[in-house]
Coordinates of C-alpha atoms in Angstrom, one line a residue:
X529 CA 11.1 15.3 16.1
X530 CA 10.6 11.5 16.7
X531 CA 14.0 11.1 14.7
X532 CA 15.7 13.6 16.6
X533 CA 14.5 12.0 20.0
X534 CA 15.5 8.5 19.0
X535 CA 18.9 9.7 17.8
X536 CA 19.5 11.6 21.0
X537 CA 18.7 8.7 22.9
X538 CA 21.0 6.3 21.0
X539 CA 23.9 9.0 21.3
X540 CA 23.5 9.0 25.1
X541 CA 23.4 5.4 25.4
X542 CA 26.5 5.1 23.3
X543 CA 28.4 7.9 25.3
X544 CA 27.7 5.9 28.4
X545 CA 28.9 2.8 26.9
X546 CA 32.1 4.6 25.7
X547 CA 32.8 6.5 29.1
X548 CA 32.4 2.9 30.7
X549 CA 34.6 1.0 28.2
X550 CA 37.1 3.7 27.6
X551 CA 40.5 2.5 27.1
X552 CA 44.1 1.6 28.3
X553 CA 45.5 1.1 24.9
X554 CA 45.1 1.1 21.2
X555 CA 43.8 -1.8 19.3
X556 CA 46.2 -4.8 17.7
X557 CA 45.4 -3.4 14.2
X558 CA 45.6 0.6 13.7
X559 CA 41.9 1.5 12.0
X560 CA 42.3 3.0 8.6
X561 CA 42.5 6.9 8.6
X562 CA 43.0 7.1 12.8
X563 CA 43.9 10.6 13.2
X564 CA 47.6 11.4 13.8
X565 CA 48.6 7.7 14.5
X566 CA 48.7 6.4 11.1
X567 CA 50.5 9.3 9.6
X568 CA 53.1 9.2 12.4
X569 CA 53.6 5.5 11.9
X570 CA 54.4 6.2 8.4
X571 CA 56.7 9.0 9.3
X572 CA 58.5 6.7 11.8
X573 CA 59.2 4.2 8.7
X574 CA 60.9 7.3 6.6
X575 CA 63.0 7.8 9.7
X576 CA 64.1 4.1 9.9
X577 CA 62.6 3.4 13.3
X578 CA 60.2 0.6 12.3
X579 CA 60.6 -2.3 9.7
X580 CA 61.5 -1.2 6.4
X581 CA 59.4 -4.2 4.9
X582 CA 56.0 -2.9 5.8
X583 CA 54.4 -1.8 2.5
X584 CA 51.6 0.6 3.7
X585 CA 49.7 -0.5 0.5
X586 CA 47.6 -2.7 2.4
X587 CA 45.8 -1.6 5.5
X588 CA 44.8 -1.8 8.4
X589 CA 48.3 -2.7 9.7
X590 CA 48.6 -5.0 12.5
X591 CA 50.5 -3.4 15.2
X592 CA 51.5 -6.4 17.1
X593 CA 54.2 -7.0 14.7
X594 CA 55.6 -3.7 14.5
X595 CA 58.8 -3.3 16.5
X596 CA 58.8 -0.8 19.2
X597 CA 54.8 -0.5 19.0
X598 CA 54.5 -0.8 22.9
X599 CA 56.7 2.0 23.4
X600 CA 54.6 4.6 21.4
X601 CA 51.2 3.1 20.7
X602 CA 50.5 1.2 23.7
X603 CA 50.3 -2.3 22.2
X604 CA 52.2 -5.5 22.9
X605 CA 54.9 -6.0 20.4
X606 CA 53.8 -9.5 19.7
X607 CA 51.7 -11.4 21.9
X608 CA 52.6 -14.8 21.1
X609 CA 52.1 -16.3 24.7
X610 CA 49.5 -19.0 25.1
X611 CA 46.4 -18.3 26.9
X612 CA 43.8 -15.3 27.1
X613 CA 44.8 -11.7 26.4
X614 CA 42.3 -8.8 26.7
X615 CA 42.5 -5.0 26.4
X616 CA 40.0 -2.1 25.7
X617 CA 40.5 0.2 22.9
X618 CA 41.2 4.1 22.8
X619 CA 38.1 6.4 23.1
X620 CA 37.9 8.4 19.8
X621 CA 35.4 11.3 19.2
X622 CA 35.3 13.4 16.0
X623 CA 33.4 16.5 15.7
X624 CA 32.9 18.1 12.2
X625 CA 31.1 21.2 11.0
X626 CA 30.5 22.4 7.5
X627 CA 29.2 25.8 6.9
X628 CA 27.6 26.4 3.6
X629 CA 28.3 23.0 1.5
X630 CA 29.6 19.5 2.2
X631 CA 33.4 19.3 1.9
X632 CA 35.8 16.6 3.1
X633 CA 36.4 12.8 2.5
X634 CA 37.9 9.9 3.7
X635 CA 35.9 9.8 7.0
X636 CA 34.3 6.3 6.9
X637 CA 30.6 6.3 8.4
X638 CA 30.3 10.1 8.3
X639 CA 28.3 11.4 5.6
X640 CA 28.7 14.6 3.1
X641 CA 26.9 16.9 5.6
X642 CA 26.3 20.7 6.2
X643 CA 26.2 21.6 9.6
X644 CA 27.1 19.6 12.8
X645 CA 28.2 16.0 12.6
X646 CA 29.7 13.8 15.5
X647 CA 31.4 10.3 15.4
X648 CA 32.3 8.2 18.1
X649 CA 34.0 4.7 18.5
X650 CA 35.2 2.5 21.2
X651 CA 35.6 -1.2 21.9
X652 CA 37.5 -4.1 23.1
X653 CA 40.0 -6.8 21.7
X654 CA 40.4 -10.3 23.0
X655 CA 42.9 -12.9 21.7
X656 CA 42.9 -16.6 22.7
X657 CA 45.9 -18.6 21.2
X658 CA 45.2 -18.1 17.5
X659 CA 41.6 -16.7 17.9
X660 CA 41.2 -13.0 17.8
X661 CA 38.0 -10.9 18.2
X662 CA 37.8 -7.4 17.9
X663 CA 34.4 -5.4 18.8
X664 CA 34.8 -1.5 18.0
X665 CA 31.4 -0.3 16.9
X666 CA 30.7 3.3 15.5
X667 CA 28.1 5.8 15.9
X668 CA 27.4 8.9 13.8
X669 CA 24.9 11.7 14.2
X670 CA 24.7 14.4 11.7
X671 CA 22.5 17.7 11.3
X672 CA 22.1 17.0 7.6
X673 CA 20.9 20.4 6.6
X674 CA 19.6 21.5 3.2
X675 CA 22.2 23.4 1.1
X676 CA 22.3 24.9 -2.7
X677 CA 23.3 21.8 -4.7
X678 CA 22.7 21.1 -8.4
X679 CA 20.4 23.8 -9.8
X680 CA 16.9 23.4 -11.5
X681 CA 17.8 26.4 -13.8
X682 CA 19.4 24.4 -16.5
X683 CA 17.7 23.2 -19.7
X684 CA 17.1 19.5 -20.0
X685 CA 20.1 18.8 -22.1
X686 CA 22.4 19.6 -19.2
X687 CA 20.0 17.9 -16.8
X688 CA 20.2 14.6 -19.0
X689 CA 23.9 14.7 -18.8
X690 CA 24.0 15.3 -15.1
X691 CA 21.8 12.3 -14.5
X692 CA 23.9 10.2 -16.8
X693 CA 26.4 10.1 -13.7
X694 CA 23.8 10.1 -11.0
X695 CA 22.0 7.0 -12.6
X696 CA 25.4 5.2 -13.2
X697 CA 26.3 5.8 -9.6
X698 CA 24.8 5.7 -5.9
X699 CA 26.1 9.4 -5.0
X700 CA 23.2 11.3 -3.5
X701 CA 23.7 14.9 -2.6
X702 CA 22.1 14.7 1.0
X703 CA 21.4 11.6 2.9
X704 CA 17.5 11.9 3.4
X705 CA 15.4 14.7 4.9
X706 CA 16.1 15.9 8.5
X707 CA 18.6 14.6 11.1
X708 CA 20.6 11.4 10.1
X709 CA 22.1 8.9 12.6
X710 CA 23.3 5.3 12.3
X711 CA 24.9 2.8 14.6
X712 CA 27.4 0.4 12.7
X713 CA 29.6 -2.6 13.7
X714 CA 32.5 -0.4 12.6
X715 CA 36.1 -1.7 13.0
X716 CA 35.0 -5.1 14.3
X717 CA 36.7 -8.4 13.2
X718 CA 36.9 -12.1 14.4
X719 CA 39.7 -14.2 12.8
X720 CA 41.9 -17.2 13.2
X721 CA 45.7 -16.8 12.7
X722 CA 48.5 -19.1 11.5
X723 CA 51.7 -17.5 11.1
X724 CA 51.8 -14.6 8.9
X725 CA 48.2 -15.4 7.6
X726 CA 44.7 -14.7 9.0
X727 CA 41.1 -15.7 8.0
X728 CA 38.2 -14.1 9.1
X729 CA 34.9 -12.0 9.0
X730 CA 34.9 -8.2 9.5
X731 CA 33.1 -5.0 8.9
X732 CA 36.6 -3.0 9.1
X733 CA 37.5 -0.4 6.7
X734 CA 40.5 -1.4 4.4
X735 CA 42.5 0.4 2.2
X736 CA 44.4 -0.9 -1.0
X737 CA 47.2 1.2 -2.4
X738 CA 50.0 3.7 -1.8
X739 CA 48.0 7.0 -1.4
X740 CA 48.2 9.2 1.7
X741 CA 44.9 11.2 1.0
X742 CA 43.1 9.1 -1.7
X743 CA 43.0 5.5 -3.1
X744 CA 41.8 4.3 -6.6
X745 CA 39.9 1.3 -5.3
X746 CA 38.9 0.6 -1.7
X747 CA 39.7 3.0 1.0
X748 CA 37.8 4.9 4.0
X749 CA 35.7 7.2 2.5
X750 CA 32.7 5.1 2.8
X751 CA 31.4 2.9 5.8
X752 CA 33.2 -0.5 6.1
X753 CA 31.1 -3.4 4.7
X754 CA 30.8 -6.9 5.6
X755 CA 33.4 -9.3 4.1
X756 CA 35.1 -12.5 4.6
X757 CA 38.9 -11.8 4.3
X758 CA 41.9 -14.1 3.8
X759 CA 44.9 -11.9 4.3
X760 CA 48.5 -11.4 5.8
X761 CA 49.1 -9.7 9.3
X762 CA 52.7 -9.2 8.3
X763 CA 54.8 -9.4 5.4
X764 CA 55.3 -13.0 4.7
X765 CA 58.8 -13.9 3.7
X766 CA 59.5 -16.0 0.7
X767 CA 62.8 -16.8 -1.3
X768 CA 61.8 -14.0 -3.8
X769 CA 61.0 -11.4 -1.0
X770 CA 58.2 -10.2 1.0
X771 CA 54.6 -10.4 0.1
X772 CA 51.5 -8.8 1.7
X773 CA 48.0 -9.9 0.1
X774 CA 44.3 -9.6 1.0
X775 CA 41.5 -11.4 -0.9
X776 CA 37.8 -10.7 0.0
X777 CA 34.1 -11.7 -0.6
X778 CA 31.9 -9.0 0.6
X779 CA 28.5 -7.3 0.4
X780 CA 27.9 -3.6 -0.6
X781 CA 24.6 -1.8 0.2
X782 CA 22.7 0.9 -2.1
X783 CA 21.7 4.1 -0.2
X784 CA 18.1 3.8 -1.8
X785 CA 18.1 7.8 -2.0
X786 CA 17.3 9.9 -4.8
X787 CA 20.4 11.9 -6.1
X788 CA 19.3 15.4 -6.2
X789 CA 17.6 17.5 -3.4
X790 CA 15.0 18.7 -6.3
X791 CA 12.0 16.0 -6.3
X792 CA 10.9 17.3 -9.8
X793 CA 14.4 16.5 -11.2
X794 CA 14.6 13.1 -9.7
X795 CA 11.0 12.2 -10.9
X796 CA 12.0 13.3 -14.6
X797 CA 15.4 12.0 -14.8
X798 CA 16.3 9.6 -12.2
X799 CA 16.1 5.8 -13.0
X800 CA 15.0 4.1 -9.8
X801 CA 16.9 1.0 -9.2
X802 CA 15.5 -2.0 -7.4
X803 CA 18.6 -3.5 -6.3
X804 CA 19.6 -3.3 -2.7
X805 CA 22.7 -5.4 -2.1
X806 CA 25.8 -5.8 -4.5
X807 CA 28.2 -8.7 -4.1
X808 CA 31.9 -7.5 -4.2
X809 CA 34.8 -10.1 -4.8
X810 CA 38.5 -8.2 -4.9
X811 CA 42.0 -9.0 -4.0
X812 CA 45.2 -6.9 -3.6
X813 CA 48.9 -8.2 -3.4
X814 CA 52.1 -6.2 -2.6
X815 CA 55.5 -7.4 -3.3
X816 CA 59.0 -6.1 -1.8
X817 CA 61.8 -7.8 -4.0
X818 CA 64.3 -9.4 -2.2
X819 CA 67.0 -7.6 -4.4
X820 CA 65.3 -4.2 -4.1
X821 CA 64.2 -3.7 -0.5
X822 CA 63.2 -0.1 -0.8
X823 CA 60.6 -1.1 -3.6
X824 CA 57.1 -2.1 -3.2
X825 CA 55.0 -3.1 -6.3
X826 CA 51.3 -4.3 -6.1
X827 CA 48.0 -4.9 -7.9
X828 CA 44.6 -4.6 -6.9
X829 CA 41.3 -5.9 -8.7
X830 CA 37.7 -5.7 -7.7
X831 CA 34.5 -7.0 -9.3
X832 CA 31.0 -6.0 -8.1
X833 CA 27.4 -7.3 -9.2
X834 CA 24.0 -6.9 -7.9
X835 CA 23.0 -10.2 -6.0
X836 CA 19.8 -10.8 -8.0
X837 CA 21.9 -10.6 -11.3
X838 CA 24.6 -13.1 -10.1
X839 CA 24.8 -16.8 -11.0
X840 CA 25.9 -19.5 -8.8
X841 CA 28.9 -20.8 -11.0
X842 CA 32.5 -20.7 -9.8
X843 CA 33.2 -17.6 -12.0
X844 CA 30.5 -15.7 -10.5
X845 CA 31.9 -16.3 -6.8
X846 CA 35.5 -15.6 -8.1
X847 CA 35.2 -13.2 -11.0
X848 CA 38.7 -11.6 -10.2
X849 CA 40.2 -14.9 -11.6
X850 CA 38.8 -14.2 -15.0
X851 CA 41.3 -13.1 -17.7
X852 CA 41.7 -9.4 -18.4
X853 CA 41.0 -9.2 -22.3
X854 CA 37.5 -9.1 -23.7
X855 CA 38.9 -11.7 -26.3
X856 CA 39.1 -14.1 -23.6
X857 CA 36.0 -13.4 -21.4
X858 CA 33.7 -12.5 -24.0
X859 CA 31.6 -9.1 -24.5
X860 CA 28.8 -9.7 -22.3
X861 CA 30.2 -8.9 -18.8
X862 CA 28.3 -5.4 -18.9
X863 CA 25.1 -6.9 -19.9
X864 CA 25.5 -9.4 -16.9
X865 CA 26.0 -6.1 -14.7
X866 CA 29.8 -7.1 -13.6
X867 CA 31.9 -4.0 -13.3
X868 CA 35.5 -4.3 -12.5
X869 CA 38.4 -2.0 -11.3
X870 CA 42.0 -2.9 -11.8
X871 CA 45.0 -1.1 -10.6
X872 CA 48.9 -1.3 -10.4
X873 CA 50.9 0.7 -8.0
X874 CA 54.3 1.3 -6.9
X875 CA 56.0 2.7 -3.7
X876 CA 59.7 3.6 -3.3
X877 CA 61.2 4.3 0.1
X878 CA 64.2 6.4 0.7
X879 CA 65.0 6.1 4.4
X880 CA 68.5 7.6 3.9
X881 CA 66.6 11.0 2.9
X882 CA 63.5 10.4 5.1
X883 CA 61.4 10.3 2.0
X884 CA 58.9 8.3 -0.2
X885 CA 57.3 8.5 -3.7
X886 CA 54.5 6.6 -4.9
X887 CA 52.1 6.1 -7.8
X888 CA 48.8 4.2 -8.4
X889 CA 47.2 3.7 -12.1
X890 CA 44.0 2.1 -12.7
X891 CA 41.6 1.0 -15.3
X892 CA 37.6 0.4 -15.0
X893 CA 37.2 -1.2 -18.3
X894 CA 38.5 -4.2 -19.9
X895 CA 40.6 -3.8 -23.0
X896 CA 39.8 -5.7 -26.3
X897 CA 43.2 -7.4 -26.1
X898 CA 46.6 -6.8 -24.9
X899 CA 47.4 -4.8 -28.2
X900 CA 44.6 -2.3 -27.6
X901 CA 45.9 -1.9 -23.9
X902 CA 49.4 -1.1 -25.2
X903 CA 48.0 1.4 -27.9
X904 CA 45.4 3.1 -25.7
X905 CA 46.2 2.7 -21.9
X906 CA 44.5 6.1 -21.0
X907 CA 40.9 4.6 -21.8
X908 CA 38.9 4.5 -18.7
X909 CA 42.0 5.2 -16.6
X910 CA 42.5 7.0 -13.4
X911 CA 45.7 7.8 -11.6
X912 CA 47.4 9.3 -8.6
X913 CA 50.9 10.0 -7.4
X914 CA 52.5 11.6 -4.4
X915 CA 55.4 12.0 -2.1
X916 CA 56.5 12.4 1.5
X917 CA 59.6 14.0 2.8
X918 CA 60.9 15.0 6.3
X919 CA 63.8 17.5 6.9
X920 CA 65.9 17.9 9.8
X921 CA 66.3 21.4 11.3
X922 CA 69.8 21.6 13.2
X923 CA 69.9 22.0 16.8
X924 CA 66.3 21.6 17.0
X925 CA 63.8 18.6 18.1
X926 CA 61.1 19.3 15.3
X927 CA 61.2 18.3 11.9
X928 CA 59.6 19.7 8.6
X929 CA 57.1 17.5 6.7
X930 CA 56.3 18.4 3.1
X931 CA 53.8 15.8 1.4
X932 CA 51.7 16.1 -1.6
X933 CA 49.3 13.9 -3.9
X934 CA 47.5 14.3 -7.2
X935 CA 44.4 12.4 -8.2
X936 CA 43.0 12.5 -11.5
X937 CA 39.8 10.8 -12.4
X938 CA 38.7 12.8 -15.6
X939 CA 38.6 10.8 -18.9
X940 CA 41.5 11.4 -21.3
X941 CA 41.1 13.5 -24.5
X942 CA 40.7 10.3 -26.7
X943 CA 37.1 10.1 -25.5
X944 CA 36.3 12.4 -28.5
X945 CA 37.8 9.9 -30.9
X946 CA 36.5 6.8 -29.1
X947 CA 33.0 7.9 -28.7
X948 CA 32.5 9.3 -32.2
X949 CA 32.4 13.0 -31.4
X950 CA 30.3 12.7 -28.0
X951 CA 31.9 14.3 -25.0
X952 CA 32.9 11.1 -23.4
X953 CA 31.5 8.1 -21.8
X954 CA 31.4 7.2 -18.1
X955 CA 34.2 8.0 -15.6
X956 CA 35.9 6.3 -12.7
X957 CA 33.7 4.6 -9.9
X958 CA 30.8 4.6 -12.3
X959 CA 28.9 1.9 -14.4
X960 CA 25.4 1.9 -16.0
X961 CA 24.2 -1.6 -14.4
X962 CA 26.3 -2.1 -11.3
X963 CA 25.8 1.8 -10.6
X964 CA 29.4 2.6 -9.5
X965 CA 31.9 1.5 -7.0
X966 CA 30.1 2.6 -3.7
X967 CA 28.6 1.7 -0.5
X968 CA 25.8 3.4 1.3
X969 CA 26.1 6.2 -1.1
X970 CA 29.5 6.9 -0.9
X971 CA 32.5 6.0 -3.1
X972 CA 34.5 3.2 -1.9
X973 CA 37.8 4.7 -3.2
X974 CA 38.2 8.4 -4.2
X975 CA 35.8 10.7 -2.2
X976 CA 36.1 13.9 -4.0
X977 CA 33.2 13.3 -6.4
X978 CA 33.1 11.3 -9.8
X979 CA 35.0 12.7 -12.6
X980 CA 36.9 15.3 -10.2
X981 CA 40.5 16.1 -9.9
X982 CA 42.4 17.1 -6.8
X983 CA 45.7 18.5 -5.9
X984 CA 47.0 18.5 -2.2
X985 CA 50.1 19.8 -0.7
X986 CA 50.8 19.9 3.0
X987 CA 53.6 22.0 5.0
X988 CA 54.0 21.0 8.6
X989 CA 56.4 21.2 11.8
X990 CA 56.1 17.8 13.4
X991 CA 57.5 16.3 16.8
X992 CA 56.3 12.8 17.7
X993 CA 52.6 13.1 17.5
X994 CA 52.6 16.9 17.4
X995 CA 52.0 19.0 14.5
X996 CA 51.3 22.4 13.3
X997 CA 51.0 23.0 9.4
X998 CA 49.0 24.4 6.3
X999 CA 47.2 22.4 3.8
X1000 CA 46.7 23.9 0.3
X1001 CA 44.1 22.1 -2.0
X1002 CA 42.8 22.7 -5.5
X1003 CA 39.6 20.5 -6.3
X1004 CA 38.1 20.7 -9.9
X1005 CA 34.6 19.3 -9.4
X1006 CA 32.8 16.8 -11.9
X1007 CA 35.1 17.6 -14.8
X1008 CA 33.8 15.0 -17.0
X1009 CA 30.2 16.2 -16.5
X1010 CA 31.2 19.7 -17.2
X1011 CA 32.8 19.0 -20.7
X1012 CA 29.8 16.6 -21.5
X1013 CA 27.2 19.0 -20.4
X1014 CA 28.7 22.3 -21.4
X1015 CA 31.5 21.4 -24.1
X1016 CA 33.7 24.0 -25.4
X1017 CA 31.9 27.5 -24.5
X1018 CA 32.8 30.8 -22.7
X1019 CA 29.9 31.5 -20.5
X1020 CA 29.9 28.8 -17.7
X1021 CA 33.5 27.9 -16.5
X1022 CA 34.5 25.0 -14.3
X1023 CA 33.5 24.6 -10.8
X1024 CA 36.9 24.6 -8.9
X1025 CA 37.3 24.8 -5.3
X1026 CA 40.4 26.5 -3.8
X1027 CA 41.1 25.9 -0.1
X1028 CA 43.6 26.7 2.6
X1029 CA 43.7 24.6 5.7
X1030 CA 45.3 24.9 9.0
X1031 CA 46.5 21.7 11.0
X1032 CA 47.1 21.4 14.5
X1033 CA 47.7 18.0 16.4
X1034 CA 48.8 18.1 20.1
X1035 CA 49.3 15.5 23.0
X1036 CA 48.9 16.6 26.3
X1037 CA 49.9 13.7 28.7
X1038 CA 46.8 11.2 28.0
X1039 CA 45.0 13.4 25.8
X1040 CA 45.5 13.6 21.8
X1041 CA 43.6 16.4 19.9
X1042 CA 44.0 16.2 16.1
X1043 CA 42.3 19.2 14.3
X1044 CA 41.9 21.0 10.9
X1045 CA 40.0 24.0 9.6
X1046 CA 39.8 24.7 5.8
X1047 CA 38.7 28.1 4.2
X1048 CA 37.1 27.1 0.8
X1049 CA 36.5 29.4 -2.0
X1050 CA 34.3 27.8 -4.5
X1051 CA 34.9 29.2 -8.0
X1052 CA 31.8 29.1 -10.3
X1053 CA 30.0 27.0 -7.7
X1054 CA 27.6 24.3 -9.2
X1055 CA 28.3 26.1 -12.5
X1056 CA 25.8 28.9 -11.5
X1057 CA 26.0 32.6 -12.8
X1058 CA 25.5 35.6 -10.9
X1059 CA 22.1 37.7 -11.5
X1060 CA 24.1 40.3 -13.5
X1061 CA 25.8 38.0 -15.6
X1062 CA 25.6 38.2 -19.6
X1063 CA 26.8 36.2 -22.3
X1064 CA 29.2 38.8 -23.3
X1065 CA 30.5 39.5 -19.6
X1066 CA 29.7 36.2 -17.8
X1067 CA 30.4 36.2 -14.2
X1068 CA 30.1 32.7 -12.2
X1069 CA 28.7 32.5 -8.8
X1070 CA 31.3 31.8 -6.0
X1071 CA 30.5 30.5 -2.9
X1072 CA 32.8 30.6 0.4
X1073 CA 32.5 27.9 2.9
X1074 CA 34.4 26.7 6.1
X1075 CA 35.1 23.0 6.9
X1076 CA 36.1 22.3 10.6
X1077 CA 37.0 18.7 12.1
X1078 CA 38.3 18.1 15.6
X1079 CA 39.2 14.5 16.9
X1080 CA 39.9 13.9 20.6
X1081 CA 41.4 10.7 21.5
X1082 CA 41.9 9.9 25.4
X1083 CA 43.8 7.2 27.0
X1084 CA 42.8 6.6 30.7
X1085 CA 45.8 4.6 31.3
X1086 CA 49.6 5.4 31.2
X1087 CA 50.3 8.0 28.5
X1088 CA 52.4 6.8 25.6
X1089 CA 54.4 8.6 23.1
X1090 CA 56.2 8.0 19.8
X1091 CA 59.6 8.1 21.1
X1092 CA 61.4 5.6 23.3
X1093 CA 62.7 7.6 26.4

């Protein structure tokens, strides 16, 4: 009751601050995953209405360097005049509800939750010549109810295999007991700019890669983390083409929570870690060739390590500068607790057809040498690819948007040879010592669960910020665990979620509403069997659930639209 009372007081105080500060326009940088706006900005590029040289591979995007941003997002096109500039930021409140089990990802400070959850954000932006200050805190309040998670009905062999991944990653089923609340610095940043470059300190969410629904390295699935950043705020022009980049040094925090909701399993199989904070070093670069203006190619690399295991030498501060081959860096990197991820990505923009295609390929383990990488590129890999396409409707102001994406984390079949008959090693976002690529209990990149594969496709009718559509999604959960624990047998089938989503975004003058309702049928949920199941006639247990989300964005000033009048 004390927890609930404190959380309620915080929520009331924060709401009063939001109402008092609520805004005239959007911030200079568009927060990663901002409902409706980010998707609309990407559509405008497909239509040829904004600069072609913006890659969408490194976000957040600085709106002050986007042409016509003042017409449809309420931001000055480029505030280069000397002196003081001040503005408040849009009010955003997101309500989410999951009925029987957690579902959904890419929601920043929000947690995997059953029941009601509310997220609020607001702030202010100040620019004085080259100095920028953005204060945009966040607050989340979640019911955090119990639900049917991993069962204690399995034998120890299965339990051990489940905890292989839980011990190698910080991904708890439930975030403590009772009501959950958190106040955070959110999308805040202080920086100094010079030309196309910026140096600063931030807690903003960042996004590396071309994906629309997922990214393999850093995205908005987990809360933003404190970091120092050197980055471009617009494409930097060179004689070879345009370059966008970001280099970060940051701190990741452990959740300090047990993985299962069943204390007995945690007591028996969970290896408790004393580590609290991890050091993160990473960079991402996106290149737009001068001779191929529609093409964007990129590379990202991240390194993480518990602070207490990190040395003080130069290579301990900047491990991303190390060579890629184990023959060059030695074989003790894992023993030192260092974990890396490397991805390469590409995006091809086809404005003549109002479309785009993209892909990202990543590896989480060093190859022995370049020969091994060439012969065995699918070891320790993950990948995603997707597309986006707009269709004009004759004599009609609306357009049809079709977009889709496939994200694959499951290990390749070469695991049976590489691991000498075992069902595999680890999977994407996991590591035995560094405990995976996560912050505060959530994966920094792919939020669908470790070793999970997801396919998403959306069909929608769009006009400016307005959208009506359907979303079809298939999620194969924890595939690496499934094949490692259950092997080739016929009784327990993979846990697969099939879902149908209804999408509705609508702008009414100063009010924007973005909403989604997903109906989810979980087949063979948590690999459980029905009571009347037999080995001869197995019947998996299914679980139906509903995921709903509603975001309200309100502008107290003059309403802005996506089109120039």
